[in-house]
Coordinates of C-alpha atoms and ligand atoms in Angstrom, one line a residue:
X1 CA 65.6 123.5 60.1
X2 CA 63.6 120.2 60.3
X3 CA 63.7 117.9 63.7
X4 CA 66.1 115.7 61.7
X5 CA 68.5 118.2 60.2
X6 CA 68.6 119.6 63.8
X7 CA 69.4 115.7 65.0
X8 CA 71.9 114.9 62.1
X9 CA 73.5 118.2 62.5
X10 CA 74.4 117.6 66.6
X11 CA 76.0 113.8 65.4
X12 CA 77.6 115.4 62.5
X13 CA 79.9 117.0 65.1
X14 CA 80.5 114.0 67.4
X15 CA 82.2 110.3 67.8
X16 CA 79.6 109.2 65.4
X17 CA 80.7 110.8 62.8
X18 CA 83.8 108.6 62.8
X19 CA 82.4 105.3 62.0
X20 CA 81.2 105.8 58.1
X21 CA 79.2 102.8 58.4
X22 CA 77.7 103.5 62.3
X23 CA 77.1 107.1 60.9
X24 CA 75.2 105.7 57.4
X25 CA 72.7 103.2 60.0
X26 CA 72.0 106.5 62.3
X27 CA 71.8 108.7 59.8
X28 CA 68.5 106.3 58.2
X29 CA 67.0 106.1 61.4
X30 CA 67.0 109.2 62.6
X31 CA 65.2 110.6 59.4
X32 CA 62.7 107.7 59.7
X33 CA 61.7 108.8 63.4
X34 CA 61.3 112.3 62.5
X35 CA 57.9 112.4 62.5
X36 CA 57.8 110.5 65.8
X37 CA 60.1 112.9 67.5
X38 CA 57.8 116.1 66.3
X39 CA 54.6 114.1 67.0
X40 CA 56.0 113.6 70.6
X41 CA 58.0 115.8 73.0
X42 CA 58.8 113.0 75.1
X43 CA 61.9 111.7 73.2
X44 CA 63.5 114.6 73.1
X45 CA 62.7 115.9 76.5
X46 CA 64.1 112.2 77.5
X47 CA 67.1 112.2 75.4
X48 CA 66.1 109.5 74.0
X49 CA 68.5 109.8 70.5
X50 CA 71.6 110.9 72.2
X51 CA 71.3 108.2 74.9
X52 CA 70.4 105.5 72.0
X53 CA 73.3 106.2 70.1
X54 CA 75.8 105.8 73.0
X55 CA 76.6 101.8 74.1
X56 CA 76.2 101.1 77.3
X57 CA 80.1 99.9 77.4
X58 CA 82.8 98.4 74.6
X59 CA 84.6 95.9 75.8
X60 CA 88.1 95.4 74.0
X61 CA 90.3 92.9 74.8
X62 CA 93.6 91.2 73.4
X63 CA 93.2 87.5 71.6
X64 CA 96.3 85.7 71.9
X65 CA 96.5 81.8 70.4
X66 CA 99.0 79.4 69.3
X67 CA 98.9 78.4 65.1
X68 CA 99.2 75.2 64.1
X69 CA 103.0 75.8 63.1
X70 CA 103.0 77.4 67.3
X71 CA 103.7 80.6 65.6
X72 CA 102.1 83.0 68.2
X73 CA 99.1 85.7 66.7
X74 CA 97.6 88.3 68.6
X75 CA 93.9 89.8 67.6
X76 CA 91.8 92.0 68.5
X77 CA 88.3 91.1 70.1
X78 CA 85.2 93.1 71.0
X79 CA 82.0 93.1 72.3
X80 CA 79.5 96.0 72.3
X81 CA 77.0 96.1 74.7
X82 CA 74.7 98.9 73.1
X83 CA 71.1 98.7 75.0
X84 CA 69.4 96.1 77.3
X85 CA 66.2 98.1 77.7
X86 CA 63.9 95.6 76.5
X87 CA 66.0 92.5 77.6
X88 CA 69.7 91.1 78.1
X89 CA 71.9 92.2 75.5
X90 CA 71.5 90.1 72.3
X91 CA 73.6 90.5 68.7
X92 CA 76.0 87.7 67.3
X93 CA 79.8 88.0 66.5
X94 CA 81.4 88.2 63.7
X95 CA 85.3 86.7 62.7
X96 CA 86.4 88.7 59.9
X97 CA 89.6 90.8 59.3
X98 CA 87.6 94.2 58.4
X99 CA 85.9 93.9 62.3
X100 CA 86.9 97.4 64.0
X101 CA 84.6 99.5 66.3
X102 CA 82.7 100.9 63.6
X103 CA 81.7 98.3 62.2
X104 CA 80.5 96.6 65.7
X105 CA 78.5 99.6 66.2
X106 CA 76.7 99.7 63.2
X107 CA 75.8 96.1 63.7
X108 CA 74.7 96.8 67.3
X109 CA 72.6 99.4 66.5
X110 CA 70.7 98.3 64.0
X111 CA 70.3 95.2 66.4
X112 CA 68.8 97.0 68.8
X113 CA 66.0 98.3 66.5
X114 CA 65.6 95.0 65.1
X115 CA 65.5 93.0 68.5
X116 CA 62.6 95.7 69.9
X117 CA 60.7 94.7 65.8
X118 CA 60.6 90.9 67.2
X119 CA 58.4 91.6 70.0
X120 CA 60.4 89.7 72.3
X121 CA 62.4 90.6 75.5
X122 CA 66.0 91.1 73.8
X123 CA 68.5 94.0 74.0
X124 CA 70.9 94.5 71.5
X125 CA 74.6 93.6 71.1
X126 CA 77.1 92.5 68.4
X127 CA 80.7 91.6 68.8
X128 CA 83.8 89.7 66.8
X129 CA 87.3 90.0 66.3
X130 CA 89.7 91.1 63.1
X131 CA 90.3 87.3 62.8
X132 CA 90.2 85.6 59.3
X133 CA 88.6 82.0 59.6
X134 CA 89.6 81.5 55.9
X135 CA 92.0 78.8 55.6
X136 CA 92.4 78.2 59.2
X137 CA 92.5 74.5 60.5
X138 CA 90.0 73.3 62.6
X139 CA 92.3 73.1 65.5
X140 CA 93.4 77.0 64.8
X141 CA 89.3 77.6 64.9
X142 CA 89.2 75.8 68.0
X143 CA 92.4 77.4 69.9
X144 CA 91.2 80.7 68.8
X145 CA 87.7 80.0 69.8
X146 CA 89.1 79.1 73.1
X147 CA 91.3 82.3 73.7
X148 CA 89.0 84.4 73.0
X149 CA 86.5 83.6 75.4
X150 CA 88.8 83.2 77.8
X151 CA 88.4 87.1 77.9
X152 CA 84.8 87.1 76.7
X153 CA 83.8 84.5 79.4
X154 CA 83.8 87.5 82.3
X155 CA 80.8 90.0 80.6
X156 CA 78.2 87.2 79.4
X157 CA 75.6 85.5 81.1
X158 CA 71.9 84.3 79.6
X159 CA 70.3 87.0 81.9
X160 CA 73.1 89.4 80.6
X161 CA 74.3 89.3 77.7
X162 CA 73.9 86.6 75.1
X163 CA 75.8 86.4 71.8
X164 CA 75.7 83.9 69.1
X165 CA 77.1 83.8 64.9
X166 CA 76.7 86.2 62.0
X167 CA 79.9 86.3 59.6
X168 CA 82.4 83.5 60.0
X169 CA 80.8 82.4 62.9
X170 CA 78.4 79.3 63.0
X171 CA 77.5 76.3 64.7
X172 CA 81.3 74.7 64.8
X173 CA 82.6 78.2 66.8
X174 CA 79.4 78.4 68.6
X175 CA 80.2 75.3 69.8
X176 CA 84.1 75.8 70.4
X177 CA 83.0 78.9 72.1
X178 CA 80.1 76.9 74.7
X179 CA 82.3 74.3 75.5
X180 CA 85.6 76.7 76.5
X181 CA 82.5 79.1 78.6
X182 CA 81.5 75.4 80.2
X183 CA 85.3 74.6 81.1
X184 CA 85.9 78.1 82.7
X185 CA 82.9 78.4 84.8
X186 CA 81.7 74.6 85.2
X187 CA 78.5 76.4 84.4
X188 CA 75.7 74.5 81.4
X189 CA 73.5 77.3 80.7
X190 CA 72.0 79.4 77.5
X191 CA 75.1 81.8 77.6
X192 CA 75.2 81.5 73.8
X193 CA 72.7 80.7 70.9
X194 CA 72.9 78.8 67.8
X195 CA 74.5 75.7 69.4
X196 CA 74.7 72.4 67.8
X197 CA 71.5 70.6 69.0
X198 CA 73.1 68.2 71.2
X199 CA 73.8 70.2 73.2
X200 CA 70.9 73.3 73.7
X201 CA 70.5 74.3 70.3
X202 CA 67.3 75.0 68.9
X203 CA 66.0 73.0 66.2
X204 CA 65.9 76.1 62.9
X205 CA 68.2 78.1 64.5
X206 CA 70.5 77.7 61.1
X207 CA 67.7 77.9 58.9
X208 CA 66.1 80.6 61.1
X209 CA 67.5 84.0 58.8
X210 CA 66.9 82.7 55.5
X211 CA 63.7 80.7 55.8
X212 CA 62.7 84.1 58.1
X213 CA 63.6 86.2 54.9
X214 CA 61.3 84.1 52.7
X215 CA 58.4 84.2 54.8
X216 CA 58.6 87.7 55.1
X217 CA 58.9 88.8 51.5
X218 CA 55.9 86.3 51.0
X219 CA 53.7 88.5 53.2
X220 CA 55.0 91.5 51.7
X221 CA 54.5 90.5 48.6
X222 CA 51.3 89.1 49.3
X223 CA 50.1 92.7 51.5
X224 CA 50.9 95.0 48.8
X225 CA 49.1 93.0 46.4
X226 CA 51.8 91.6 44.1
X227 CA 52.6 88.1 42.7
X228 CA 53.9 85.5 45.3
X229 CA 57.5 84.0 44.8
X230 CA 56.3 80.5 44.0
X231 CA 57.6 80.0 39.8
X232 CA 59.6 83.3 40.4
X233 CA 63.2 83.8 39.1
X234 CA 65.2 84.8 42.1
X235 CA 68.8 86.2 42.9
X236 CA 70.6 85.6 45.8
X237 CA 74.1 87.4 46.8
X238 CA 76.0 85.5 49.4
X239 CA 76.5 81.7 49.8
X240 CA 77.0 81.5 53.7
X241 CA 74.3 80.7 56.7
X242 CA 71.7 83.5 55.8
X243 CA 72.1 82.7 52.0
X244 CA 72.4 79.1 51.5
X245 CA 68.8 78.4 53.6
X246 CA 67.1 81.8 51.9
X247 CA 68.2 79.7 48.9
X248 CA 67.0 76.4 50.4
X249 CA 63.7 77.9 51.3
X250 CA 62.8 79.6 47.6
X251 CA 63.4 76.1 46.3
X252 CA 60.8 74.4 48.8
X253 CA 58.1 76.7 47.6
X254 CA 58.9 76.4 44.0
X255 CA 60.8 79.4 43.1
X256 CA 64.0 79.5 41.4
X257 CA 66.8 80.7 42.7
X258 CA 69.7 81.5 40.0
X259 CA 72.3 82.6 41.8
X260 CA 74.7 83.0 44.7
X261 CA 77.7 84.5 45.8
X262 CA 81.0 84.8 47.5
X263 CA 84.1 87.6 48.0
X264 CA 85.5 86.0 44.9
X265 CA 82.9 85.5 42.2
X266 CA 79.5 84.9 41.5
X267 CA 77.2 81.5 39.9
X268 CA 74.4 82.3 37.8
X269 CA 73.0 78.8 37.1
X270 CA 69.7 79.7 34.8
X271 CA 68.0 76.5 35.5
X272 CA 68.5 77.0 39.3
X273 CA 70.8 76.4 41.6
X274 CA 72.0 72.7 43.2
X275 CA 71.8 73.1 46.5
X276 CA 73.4 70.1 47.9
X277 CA 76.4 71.2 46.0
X278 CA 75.9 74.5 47.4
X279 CA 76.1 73.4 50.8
X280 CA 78.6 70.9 50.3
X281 CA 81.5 73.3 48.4
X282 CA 80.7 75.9 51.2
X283 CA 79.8 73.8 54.5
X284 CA 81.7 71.3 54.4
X285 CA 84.6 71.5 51.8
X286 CA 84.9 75.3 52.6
X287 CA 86.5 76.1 48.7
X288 CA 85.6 79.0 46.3
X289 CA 82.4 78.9 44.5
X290 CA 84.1 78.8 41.3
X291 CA 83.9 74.8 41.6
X292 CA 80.3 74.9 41.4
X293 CA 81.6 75.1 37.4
X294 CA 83.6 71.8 37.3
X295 CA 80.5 69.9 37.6
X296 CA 77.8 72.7 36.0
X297 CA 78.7 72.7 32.7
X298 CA 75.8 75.2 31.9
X299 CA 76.5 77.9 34.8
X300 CA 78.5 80.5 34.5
X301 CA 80.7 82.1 37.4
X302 CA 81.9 85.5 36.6
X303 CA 85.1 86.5 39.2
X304 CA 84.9 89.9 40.9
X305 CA 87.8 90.7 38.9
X306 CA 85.9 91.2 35.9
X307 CA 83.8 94.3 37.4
X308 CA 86.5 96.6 38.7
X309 CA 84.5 99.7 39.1
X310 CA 83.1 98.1 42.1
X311 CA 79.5 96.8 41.8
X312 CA 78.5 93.2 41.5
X313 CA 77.6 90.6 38.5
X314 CA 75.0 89.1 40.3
X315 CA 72.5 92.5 40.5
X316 CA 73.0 92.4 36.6
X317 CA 70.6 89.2 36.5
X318 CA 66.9 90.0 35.6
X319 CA 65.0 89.0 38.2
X320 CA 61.5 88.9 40.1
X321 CA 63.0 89.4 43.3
X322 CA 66.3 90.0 44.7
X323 CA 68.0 88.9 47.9
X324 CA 70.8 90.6 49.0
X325 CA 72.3 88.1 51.3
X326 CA 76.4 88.4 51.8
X327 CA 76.9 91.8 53.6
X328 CA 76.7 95.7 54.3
X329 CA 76.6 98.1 51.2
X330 CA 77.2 95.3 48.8
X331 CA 74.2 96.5 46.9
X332 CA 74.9 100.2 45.2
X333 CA 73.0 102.8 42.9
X334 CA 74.0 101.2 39.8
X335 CA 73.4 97.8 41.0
X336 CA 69.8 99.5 42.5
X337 CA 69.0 100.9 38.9
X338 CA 70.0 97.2 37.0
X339 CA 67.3 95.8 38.7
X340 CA 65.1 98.3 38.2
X341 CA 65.2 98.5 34.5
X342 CA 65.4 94.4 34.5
X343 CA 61.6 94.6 36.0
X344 CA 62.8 93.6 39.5
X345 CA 59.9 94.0 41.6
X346 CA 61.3 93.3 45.3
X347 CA 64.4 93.5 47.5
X348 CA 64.8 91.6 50.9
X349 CA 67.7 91.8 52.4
X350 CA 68.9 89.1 54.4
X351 CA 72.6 90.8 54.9
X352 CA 72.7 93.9 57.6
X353 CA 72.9 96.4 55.5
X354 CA 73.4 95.3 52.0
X355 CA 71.9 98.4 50.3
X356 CA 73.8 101.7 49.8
X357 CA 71.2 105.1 50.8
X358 CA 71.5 106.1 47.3
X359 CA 70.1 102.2 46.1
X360 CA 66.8 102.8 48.5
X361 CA 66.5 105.9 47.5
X362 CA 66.4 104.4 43.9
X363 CA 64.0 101.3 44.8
X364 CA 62.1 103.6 47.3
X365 CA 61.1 106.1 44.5
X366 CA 60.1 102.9 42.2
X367 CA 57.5 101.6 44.7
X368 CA 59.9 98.5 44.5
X369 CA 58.4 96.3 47.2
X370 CA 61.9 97.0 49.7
X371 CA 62.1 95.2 53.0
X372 CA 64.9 96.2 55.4
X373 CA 67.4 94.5 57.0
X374 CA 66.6 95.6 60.4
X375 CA 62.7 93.6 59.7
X376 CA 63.6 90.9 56.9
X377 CA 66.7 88.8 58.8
X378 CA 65.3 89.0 62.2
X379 CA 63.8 85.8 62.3
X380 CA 67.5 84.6 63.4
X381 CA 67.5 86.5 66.1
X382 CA 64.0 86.0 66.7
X383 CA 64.5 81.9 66.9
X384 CA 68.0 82.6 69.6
X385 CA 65.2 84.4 71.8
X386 CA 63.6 80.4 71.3
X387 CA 66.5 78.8 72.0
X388 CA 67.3 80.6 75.3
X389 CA 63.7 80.1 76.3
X390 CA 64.1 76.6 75.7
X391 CA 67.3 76.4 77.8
X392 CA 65.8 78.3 80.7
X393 CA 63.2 75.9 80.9
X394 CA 65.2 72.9 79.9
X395 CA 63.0 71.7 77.5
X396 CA 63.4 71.6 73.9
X397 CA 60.5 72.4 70.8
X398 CA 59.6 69.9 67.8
X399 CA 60.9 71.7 64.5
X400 CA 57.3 71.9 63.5
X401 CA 56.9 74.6 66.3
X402 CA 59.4 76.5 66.2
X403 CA 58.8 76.7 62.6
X404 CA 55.4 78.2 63.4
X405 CA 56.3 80.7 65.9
X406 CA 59.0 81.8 63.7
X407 CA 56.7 82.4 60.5
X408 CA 54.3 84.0 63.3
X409 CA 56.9 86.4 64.2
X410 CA 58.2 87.8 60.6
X411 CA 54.4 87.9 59.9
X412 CA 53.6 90.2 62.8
X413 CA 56.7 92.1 62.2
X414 CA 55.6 92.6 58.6
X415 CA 52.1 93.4 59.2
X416 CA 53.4 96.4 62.2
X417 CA 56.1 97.9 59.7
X418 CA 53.1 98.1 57.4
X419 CA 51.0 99.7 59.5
X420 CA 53.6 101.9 61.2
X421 CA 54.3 103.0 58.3
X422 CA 50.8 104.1 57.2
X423 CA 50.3 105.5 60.5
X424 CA 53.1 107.9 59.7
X425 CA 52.0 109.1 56.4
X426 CA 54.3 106.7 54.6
X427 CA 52.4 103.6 53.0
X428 CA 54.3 101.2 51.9
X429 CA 57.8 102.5 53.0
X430 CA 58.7 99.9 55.1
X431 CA 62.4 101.4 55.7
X432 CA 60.6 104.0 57.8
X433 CA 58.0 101.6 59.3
X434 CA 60.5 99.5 60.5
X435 CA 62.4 102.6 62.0
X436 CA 59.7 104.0 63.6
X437 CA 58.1 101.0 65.5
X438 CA 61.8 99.8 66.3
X439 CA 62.6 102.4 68.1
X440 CA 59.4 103.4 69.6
X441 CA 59.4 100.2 71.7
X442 CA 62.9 101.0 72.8
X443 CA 62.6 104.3 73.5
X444 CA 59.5 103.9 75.8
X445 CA 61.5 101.5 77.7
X446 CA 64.1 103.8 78.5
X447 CA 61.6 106.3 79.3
X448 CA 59.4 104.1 81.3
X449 CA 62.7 103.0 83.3
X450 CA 63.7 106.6 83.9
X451 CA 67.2 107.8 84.0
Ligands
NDP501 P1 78.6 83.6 56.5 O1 79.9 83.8 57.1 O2 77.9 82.3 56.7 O3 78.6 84.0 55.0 C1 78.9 85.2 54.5 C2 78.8 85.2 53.0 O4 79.0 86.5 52.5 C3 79.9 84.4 52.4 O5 79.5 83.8 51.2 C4 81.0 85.4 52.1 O6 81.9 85.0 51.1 C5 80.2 86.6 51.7 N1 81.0 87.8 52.1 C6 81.4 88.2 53.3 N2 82.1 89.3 53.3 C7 82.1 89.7 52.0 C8 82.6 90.8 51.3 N3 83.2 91.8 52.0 N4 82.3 90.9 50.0 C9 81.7 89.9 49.3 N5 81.2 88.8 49.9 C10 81.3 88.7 51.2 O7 77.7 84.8 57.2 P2 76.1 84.8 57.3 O8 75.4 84.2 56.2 O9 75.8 84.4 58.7 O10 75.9 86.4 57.2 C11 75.6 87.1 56.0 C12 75.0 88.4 56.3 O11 73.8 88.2 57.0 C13 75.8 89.4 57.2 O12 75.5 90.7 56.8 C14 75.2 89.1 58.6 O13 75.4 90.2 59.5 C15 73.8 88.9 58.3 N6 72.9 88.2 59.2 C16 73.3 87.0 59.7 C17 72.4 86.3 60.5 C18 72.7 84.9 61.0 O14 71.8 84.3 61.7 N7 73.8 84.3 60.6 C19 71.2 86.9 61.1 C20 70.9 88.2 60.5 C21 71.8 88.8 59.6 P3 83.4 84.4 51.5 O15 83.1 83.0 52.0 O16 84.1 84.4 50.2 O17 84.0 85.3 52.5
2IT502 O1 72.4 90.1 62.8 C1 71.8 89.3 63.4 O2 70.6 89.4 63.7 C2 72.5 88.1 63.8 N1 73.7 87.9 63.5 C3 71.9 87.1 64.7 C4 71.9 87.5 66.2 C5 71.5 86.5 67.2 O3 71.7 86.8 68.4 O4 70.9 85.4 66.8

């Protein structure tokens, strides 16, 4: 029996197991760092998996707030603390009704492996609640907002623990959230990231994940010898934060980016997408994409409806490269092999997540050019780790800079991947490279700060 097997087979039989999606994450990784663990007896004299795998604490607390008809709801929030070797705890929350435990775990995990690929001095940490932003008021946003860090308020601090957006939650909660943490503790410090600028945000923050994804596919692209983006058909899956500026970024480079997405339907727009309208229909407006078709004669928007086997219109696009950008497992086998026969030749994904095992598996054994989640989205986090060095020190960077430490960053983090993986026998698999250097930084942390 392999190190792996042996690894997989002890999680098989515990609390892991019960989290499908926390299970799928670990189950990755822990083939990735095989070779690690055989190459060196420290991790698993140190216990260096099973302690990894454990949070430090989940914190569950009730989320009571008034509507706007004073009907009184009750929610569920959470915040899980998973590892703060490497720095204070670091992962953004997420408002959406499918939040549970599992799903916070996965997230925090894969955060923690992704915060150690940065390079910086961040933990990791993801929280949220079950609550459904869509078709709230902004007033409900706000009271909710309010509520629940009235709870959240007591295990956060910018030397502790330091959360910030991902799914429903963006620069208007963010700044619900910082002004309700101000109230309670009379306190103006970096106890959140991806505030609105006036008051400590970063400038890029909101482009930070999408304009990261872009620069990192480009150095992909460029290391394994293919074809940049620039002239490029493109597909993009998603039409929130991460998606809209991945979008946004293709565009300034001279790609063309086709599509986008949301639950309810996809645009394929063959000349490339309008932007503005993007970001008006979905920032400000907050309506269903199908719109995008009163005014685009010549796109098409295809509902969900019309593939009920699961599976998703926009992977049936032919395409250069493919940008998974809306959320986990969104991206399956089938989906995997309809790019593959289209002549697709990379995948970033900007979502955690986005690809099912069985869809790397099928891009993995067609030397598609695949960049993980865990390396190609981090440049979000990556620019929060700016903006709470910019609040410690009061100060505040020009865009132009933080634009140039964040393209610094996904480039380093591309480049290690790439070596890592080579290192390890596995050139140009950069789901293992990732993996591997991830946790290796963790892991001699914890080992260099003993038990
Ligand atoms: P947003 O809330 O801004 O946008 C999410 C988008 O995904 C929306 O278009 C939404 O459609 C769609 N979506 C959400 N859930 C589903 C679903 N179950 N099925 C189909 N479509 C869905 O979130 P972000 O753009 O911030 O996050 C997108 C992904 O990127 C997530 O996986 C997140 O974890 C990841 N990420 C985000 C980072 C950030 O900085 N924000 C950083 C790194 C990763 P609809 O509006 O109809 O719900
Ligand atoms: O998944 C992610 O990396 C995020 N949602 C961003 C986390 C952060 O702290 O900026």
């Amino acid at each position: 029996m392999t190190i792996a097997q042996k690894e997989i087979e002890k999680f098989e039989t515990s609390d892991c197991n019960q989290d499908k999606v926390f299970y799928q994450a670990l189950e990755e990784a822990i083939y990735s760092i095989a070779p690690l663990l055989e190459s060196d007896e420290r991790y698993t004299r140190y216990a260096i998996l099973e302690r990894l795998v454990v949070p430090d604490r989940i914190i569950k607390f009730k989320v009571v707030w008034l509507d706007d008809n004073q009907n009184i709801m009750v929610n569920t929030g959470y915040r899980v603390q998973f590892n703060n070797a490497l720095g204070p705890y670091k992962g953004g929350l997420r408002f959406h009704p499918s939040v549970n435990e599992g799903i916070l775990k996965f997230l925090g995990f894969e955060q923690i492996l992704k915060n150690s690929l940065t390079g910086l001095p961040i933990g990791g940490g993801k929280g949220g609640s079950d609550f459904d932003p869509k078709g709230k008021s902004d007033f409900e946003i706000m009271k909710f907002c309010s509520a629940f860090m009235t709870e959240l308020h007591k295990y956060i601090g910018p030397r502790m623990d330091v959360p910030a957006g991902d799914i429903g939650v963006g620069a208007r909660e963010i700044g619900y959230l910082f002004g309700e943490y101000k109230k309670i503790t009379s306190s103006y410090e970096g106890v959140l990231t991806g505030k609105p600028y006036m008051f400590g945000g970063s400038f890029m923050r909101p482009e930070a994940t999408g304009y990261g994804l872009i620069y990192f596919t480009q150095t992909m692209l460029e290391m394994e010898n293919q074809e940049s983006l620039e002239g490029k058909i493109c597909i993009v899956s998603g039409a929130g934060n991460v998606a809209l500026h991945a979008i946004e970024k293709l565009l300034q480079i001279g790609a063309i980016p086709v599509s986008c997405s949301d639950s309810k339907g996809t645009i394929h727009d063959p000349r490339g997408v309008n932007l503005e309208l993007l970001k008006e229909l979905k920032e400000e407006k907050r309506v269903s994409l199908e719109e995008y078709i009163n005014t685009h004669k010549e796109a098409k928007y295809i509902p969900v409806s019309e593939y009920p086997e699961g599976g998703h219109a926009v992977w049936d696009i032919p395409c250069y490269a493919a940008f998974p950008c809306a959320t986990q497992n969104e991206l399956t086998e089938i989906d995997a092999q309809n790019l593959i026969s289209n002549g697709c030749v990379s995948v970033s994904e900007g979502a955690n997540m986005p690809s099912t095992p069985e869809a790397i598996e099928a891009f993995l054994s067609h030397k598609i050019c695949f960049a993980p989640a865990k390396a190609a989205n981090a440049g979000g986090v990556a620019v929060s780790e700016f903006e709470m060095s910019q609040n410690a020190g009061m100060t505040k960077w020009s865009f132009e800079k933080v634009d140039e430490k964040l393209k610094d960053v996904m480039q380093q983090i591309c480049k290690r991947v790439s070596l890592t993986a080579k290192d390890y026998g596995v050139e140009g698999n950069y789901v293992d490279g990732a993996n591997i250097a991830g946790f290796k930084r963790v892991a001699d942390a914890m080992i260099a700060e003993g038990v």
